[in-house]
Every structure is written in structure tokens, then in C-alpha cells.
Amino acid sequence: MNPFSQYIKAIGKGQRAGRYLTQSEAHDAFDQLLTGRATPEQAGAFLMLLRVREESVEELAGFVSACRQHLSDDYSHINATVDMG
């Protein structure tokens, strides 16, 4: 079984039988989405299931932490001038 499929299985059982992901699981799932380790079909299924079921606070925190992990603070490559008036 693909490591990502465990997350689809967990949330894909419906609102009653399914469960919310822990913050750690949500972080790992979103990290797999961001790094391309999940197939496009898996990504689509996962995002649609979240849309139908709605995300928990723990899941959102995990998604945000995964995104932050992939952000860069180095903006030196951007050549822009900001006039603050």
C-alpha cells in the first residue's frame, strides 16, 4: 500500500466512520502532496474528501506547518523596489 493511501483511507470512510487526521498525520500528508510523492489521482481524492468532510483545526495546523517547512526566507533573488510614500 502506498504510504499516502493510508490518509485517503482514514478520511474516506464518511463523516461517521471516518476520522480526522492528527496534526502529525496531516503534516506528513501535505508534505507528500508538496513533494510529489502522492499521485495526482491521490491528491485529487484527498482534497475532495477534505472539501466534503471539512478540515479540523489539528489538520489545518498540520497543513500549515508542512507549507512553512517548504517556504524560503531568502528573497534576495527578487529585484523589486517598494516605495512607501
Tab-separated table of N, CA and C in Angstrom:
chain	number	residue	atom	x	y	z
A	1	MET	N	0.845	-1.180	0.000
A	1	MET	CA	0.000	0.000	0.000
A	1	MET	C	0.890	1.244	0.000
A	2	ASN	N	0.592	2.177	-0.878
A	2	ASN	CA	1.297	3.446	-0.948
A	2	ASN	C	1.140	4.182	0.381
A	3	PRO	N	2.221	4.794	0.909
A	3	PRO	CA	2.114	5.493	2.195
A	3	PRO	C	1.010	6.559	2.223
A	4	PHE	N	0.748	7.192	1.099
A	4	PHE	CA	-0.266	8.245	1.080
A	4	PHE	C	-1.675	7.679	1.169
A	5	SER	N	-1.873	6.482	0.664
A	5	SER	CA	-3.220	5.907	0.629
A	5	SER	C	-3.811	5.693	2.020
A	6	GLN	N	-2.953	5.579	3.037
A	6	GLN	CA	-3.467	5.434	4.403
A	6	GLN	C	-4.269	6.660	4.835
A	7	TYR	N	-3.897	7.832	4.338
A	7	TYR	CA	-4.610	9.057	4.705
A	7	TYR	C	-5.948	9.144	3.979
A	8	ILE	N	-5.966	8.715	2.735
A	8	ILE	CA	-7.230	8.683	1.988
A	8	ILE	C	-8.187	7.699	2.654
A	9	LYS	N	-7.658	6.560	3.054
A	9	LYS	CA	-8.487	5.546	3.708
A	9	LYS	C	-9.045	6.065	5.033
A	10	ALA	N	-8.238	6.787	5.790
A	10	ALA	CA	-8.674	7.291	7.099
A	10	ALA	C	-9.822	8.289	6.978
A	11	ILE	N	-9.731	9.205	6.020
A	11	ILE	CA	-10.775	10.237	5.913
A	11	ILE	C	-11.875	9.860	4.940
A	12	GLY	N	-11.668	8.801	4.174
A	12	GLY	CA	-12.607	8.449	3.118
A	12	GLY	C	-13.746	7.538	3.519
A	13	LYS	N	-13.898	7.285	4.783
A	13	LYS	CA	-14.960	6.382	5.227
A	13	LYS	C	-16.248	7.125	5.572
A	14	GLY	N	-16.312	8.395	5.276
A	14	GLY	CA	-17.512	9.170	5.574
A	14	GLY	C	-17.400	9.880	6.909
A	15	GLN	N	-18.372	10.744	7.173
A	15	GLN	CA	-18.318	11.552	8.385
A	15	GLN	C	-18.467	10.719	9.653
A	16	ARG	N	-19.207	9.639	9.582
A	16	ARG	CA	-19.418	8.830	10.791
A	16	ARG	C	-18.303	7.822	11.015
A	17	ALA	N	-17.918	7.115	9.976
A	17	ALA	CA	-16.921	6.051	10.127
A	17	ALA	C	-15.498	6.561	9.955
A	18	GLY	N	-15.328	7.657	9.228
A	18	GLY	CA	-14.001	8.211	9.015
A	18	GLY	C	-13.503	8.903	10.270
A	19	ARG	N	-12.281	9.348	10.219
A	19	ARG	CA	-11.722	10.059	11.365
A	19	ARG	C	-10.899	11.234	10.870
A	20	TYR	N	-10.677	12.174	11.753
A	20	TYR	CA	-9.809	13.291	11.431
A	20	TYR	C	-8.360	12.842	11.577
A	21	LEU	N	-7.489	13.439	10.797
A	21	LEU	CA	-6.066	13.155	10.911
A	21	LEU	C	-5.500	13.910	12.104
A	22	THR	N	-4.477	13.348	12.710
A	22	THR	CA	-3.761	14.079	13.751
A	22	THR	C	-2.949	15.181	13.071
A	23	GLN	N	-2.427	16.098	13.853
A	23	GLN	CA	-1.610	17.163	13.283
A	23	GLN	C	-0.388	16.579	12.580
A	24	SER	N	0.216	15.578	13.170
A	24	SER	CA	1.390	14.932	12.579
A	24	SER	C	1.044	14.234	11.260
A	25	GLU	N	-0.077	13.536	11.234
A	25	GLU	CA	-0.508	12.862	10.006
A	25	GLU	C	-0.825	13.878	8.915
A	26	ALA	N	-1.501	14.957	9.293
A	26	ALA	CA	-1.847	15.994	8.321
A	26	ALA	C	-0.581	16.634	7.754
A	27	HIS	N	0.398	16.863	8.617
A	27	HIS	CA	1.678	17.423	8.170
A	27	HIS	C	2.332	16.484	7.159
A	28	ASP	N	2.392	15.209	7.487
A	28	ASP	CA	3.015	14.235	6.587
A	28	ASP	C	2.256	14.133	5.267
A	29	ALA	N	0.932	14.108	5.337
A	29	ALA	CA	0.125	14.011	4.114
A	29	ALA	C	0.380	15.210	3.206
A	30	PHE	N	0.372	16.410	3.770
A	30	PHE	CA	0.564	17.602	2.948
A	30	PHE	C	1.999	17.684	2.440
A	31	ASP	N	2.949	17.221	3.245
A	31	ASP	CA	4.338	17.167	2.794
A	31	ASP	C	4.460	16.250	1.582
A	32	GLN	N	3.767	15.130	1.606
A	32	GLN	CA	3.785	14.220	0.459
A	32	GLN	C	3.147	14.862	-0.769
A	33	LEU	N	2.100	15.658	-0.556
A	33	LEU	CA	1.487	16.377	-1.683
A	33	LEU	C	2.465	17.392	-2.266
A	34	LEU	N	3.122	18.143	-1.391
A	34	LEU	CA	4.014	19.216	-1.843
A	34	LEU	C	5.287	18.698	-2.509
A	35	THR	N	5.714	17.511	-2.143
A	35	THR	CA	6.951	16.959	-2.710
A	35	THR	C	6.694	16.000	-3.865
A	36	GLY	N	5.441	15.810	-4.231
A	36	GLY	CA	5.119	14.973	-5.376
A	36	GLY	C	5.151	13.483	-5.112
A	37	ARG	N	5.153	13.086	-3.852
A	37	ARG	CA	5.159	11.652	-3.538
A	37	ARG	C	3.769	11.038	-3.635
A	38	ALA	N	2.745	11.874	-3.694
A	38	ALA	CA	1.373	11.394	-3.920
A	38	ALA	C	1.069	11.556	-5.405
A	39	THR	N	0.368	10.600	-5.970
A	39	THR	CA	0.000	10.703	-7.385
A	39	THR	C	-1.049	11.802	-7.555
A	40	PRO	N	-1.209	12.330	-8.761
A	40	PRO	CA	-2.255	13.336	-8.990
A	40	PRO	C	-3.650	12.822	-8.615
A	41	GLU	N	-3.894	11.552	-8.855
A	41	GLU	CA	-5.191	10.967	-8.502
A	41	GLU	C	-5.385	10.935	-6.987
A	42	GLN	N	-4.327	10.584	-6.276
A	42	GLN	CA	-4.404	10.569	-4.817
A	42	GLN	C	-4.602	11.980	-4.271
A	43	ALA	N	-3.878	12.930	-4.839
A	43	ALA	CA	-4.019	14.318	-4.395
A	43	ALA	C	-5.445	14.801	-4.607
A	44	GLY	N	-6.009	14.519	-5.763
A	44	GLY	CA	-7.379	14.931	-6.055
A	44	GLY	C	-8.383	14.292	-5.120
A	45	ALA	N	-8.230	12.997	-4.874
A	45	ALA	CA	-9.146	12.293	-3.966
A	45	ALA	C	-9.045	12.856	-2.554
A	46	PHE	N	-7.831	13.081	-2.096
A	46	PHE	CA	-7.604	13.603	-0.749
A	46	PHE	C	-8.237	14.981	-0.579
A	47	LEU	N	-7.983	15.866	-1.530
A	47	LEU	CA	-8.513	17.227	-1.425
A	47	LEU	C	-10.034	17.257	-1.537
A	48	MET	N	-10.601	16.410	-2.385
A	48	MET	CA	-12.064	16.352	-2.499
A	48	MET	C	-12.689	15.807	-1.214
A	49	LEU	N	-12.081	14.793	-0.630
A	49	LEU	CA	-12.602	14.253	0.629
A	49	LEU	C	-12.545	15.294	1.742
A	50	LEU	N	-11.462	16.060	1.783
A	50	LEU	CA	-11.370	17.128	2.784
A	50	LEU	C	-12.443	18.183	2.551
A	51	ARG	N	-12.689	18.491	1.307
A	51	ARG	CA	-13.691	19.507	0.962
A	51	ARG	C	-15.080	19.077	1.409
A	52	VAL	N	-15.394	17.827	1.215
A	52	VAL	CA	-16.713	17.312	1.587
A	52	VAL	C	-16.852	17.225	3.105
A	53	ARG	N	-15.822	16.726	3.757
A	53	ARG	CA	-15.887	16.486	5.191
A	53	ARG	C	-15.549	17.717	6.027
A	54	GLU	N	-14.764	18.624	5.501
A	54	GLU	CA	-14.232	19.824	6.153
A	54	GLU	C	-13.077	19.457	7.089
A	55	GLU	N	-12.128	20.357	7.180
A	55	GLU	CA	-10.901	20.113	7.925
A	55	GLU	C	-11.092	20.431	9.404
A	56	SER	N	-10.339	19.725	10.237
A	56	SER	CA	-10.313	20.030	11.670
A	56	SER	C	-9.208	21.049	11.931
A	57	VAL	N	-9.215	21.620	13.110
A	57	VAL	CA	-8.176	22.577	13.490
A	57	VAL	C	-6.811	21.891	13.485
A	58	GLU	N	-6.751	20.666	13.990
A	58	GLU	CA	-5.480	19.932	14.001
A	58	GLU	C	-4.969	19.682	12.590
A	59	GLU	N	-5.863	19.336	11.682
A	59	GLU	CA	-5.456	19.101	10.295
A	59	GLU	C	-4.932	20.387	9.671
A	60	LEU	N	-5.634	21.482	9.877
A	60	LEU	CA	-5.183	22.760	9.319
A	60	LEU	C	-3.811	23.141	9.860
A	61	ALA	N	-3.589	22.923	11.153
A	61	ALA	CA	-2.280	23.222	11.744
A	61	ALA	C	-1.191	22.369	11.099
A	62	GLY	N	-1.484	21.112	10.833
A	62	GLY	CA	-0.514	20.242	10.166
A	62	GLY	C	-0.226	20.680	8.745
A	63	PHE	N	-1.272	21.098	8.023
A	63	PHE	CA	-1.091	21.569	6.647
A	63	PHE	C	-0.226	22.826	6.619
A	64	VAL	N	-0.501	23.747	7.539
A	64	VAL	CA	0.267	24.996	7.595
A	64	VAL	C	1.724	24.714	7.944
A	65	SER	N	1.967	23.828	8.903
A	65	SER	CA	3.357	23.533	9.274
A	65	SER	C	4.115	22.882	8.118
A	66	ALA	N	3.435	22.053	7.328
A	66	ALA	CA	4.087	21.453	6.159
A	66	ALA	C	4.421	22.523	5.125
A	67	CYS	N	3.505	23.446	4.911
A	67	CYS	CA	3.762	24.538	3.960
A	67	CYS	C	4.929	25.391	4.428
A	68	ARG	N	4.947	25.722	5.709
A	68	ARG	CA	6.033	26.544	6.248
A	68	ARG	C	7.382	25.861	6.104
A	69	GLN	N	7.393	24.554	6.209
A	69	GLN	CA	8.633	23.791	6.064
A	69	GLN	C	9.228	23.965	4.669
A	70	HIS	N	8.382	24.213	3.686
A	70	HIS	CA	8.841	24.316	2.298
A	70	HIS	C	9.041	25.755	1.836
A	71	LEU	N	8.787	26.722	2.710
A	71	LEU	CA	8.978	28.123	2.345
A	71	LEU	C	10.426	28.532	2.543
A	72	SER	N	10.833	29.521	1.805
A	72	SER	CA	12.184	30.055	1.931
A	72	SER	C	12.106	31.505	2.388
A	73	ASP	N	13.017	31.885	3.274
A	73	ASP	CA	13.086	33.272	3.724
A	73	ASP	C	14.043	34.095	2.866
A	74	ASP	N	14.637	33.474	1.877
A	74	ASP	CA	15.606	34.165	1.031
A	74	ASP	C	14.899	34.801	-0.159
A	75	TYR	N	14.734	36.099	-0.098
A	75	TYR	CA	14.082	36.835	-1.179
A	75	TYR	C	15.084	37.669	-1.980
A	76	SER	N	16.374	37.373	-1.832
A	76	SER	CA	17.407	38.163	-2.491
A	76	SER	C	17.335	38.067	-4.012
A	77	HIS	N	16.742	37.022	-4.532
A	77	HIS	CA	16.648	36.846	-5.981
A	77	HIS	C	15.558	37.721	-6.599
A	78	ILE	N	14.731	38.345	-5.767
A	78	ILE	CA	13.660	39.211	-6.271
A	78	ILE	C	14.190	40.633	-6.358
A	79	ASN	N	14.155	41.190	-7.542
A	79	ASN	CA	14.630	42.549	-7.750
A	79	ASN	C	13.421	43.480	-7.772
A	80	ALA	N	13.096	44.035	-6.617
A	80	ALA	CA	11.926	44.905	-6.528
A	80	ALA	C	12.221	46.069	-5.594
A	81	THR	N	11.632	47.195	-5.917
A	81	THR	CA	11.732	48.372	-5.080
A	81	THR	C	10.338	48.719	-4.588
A	82	VAL	N	10.221	48.959	-3.304
A	82	VAL	CA	8.932	49.311	-2.727
A	82	VAL	C	9.002	50.751	-2.252
A	83	ASP	N	8.116	51.587	-2.765
A	83	ASP	CA	8.046	52.991	-2.363
A	83	ASP	C	6.946	53.128	-1.321
A	84	MET	N	7.328	53.415	-0.105
A	84	MET	CA	6.364	53.521	0.986
A	84	MET	C	5.816	54.942	1.132
A	85	GLY	N	6.087	55.801	0.144
A	85	GLY	CA	5.494	57.129	0.065
A	85	GLY	C	6.053	58.080	1.010
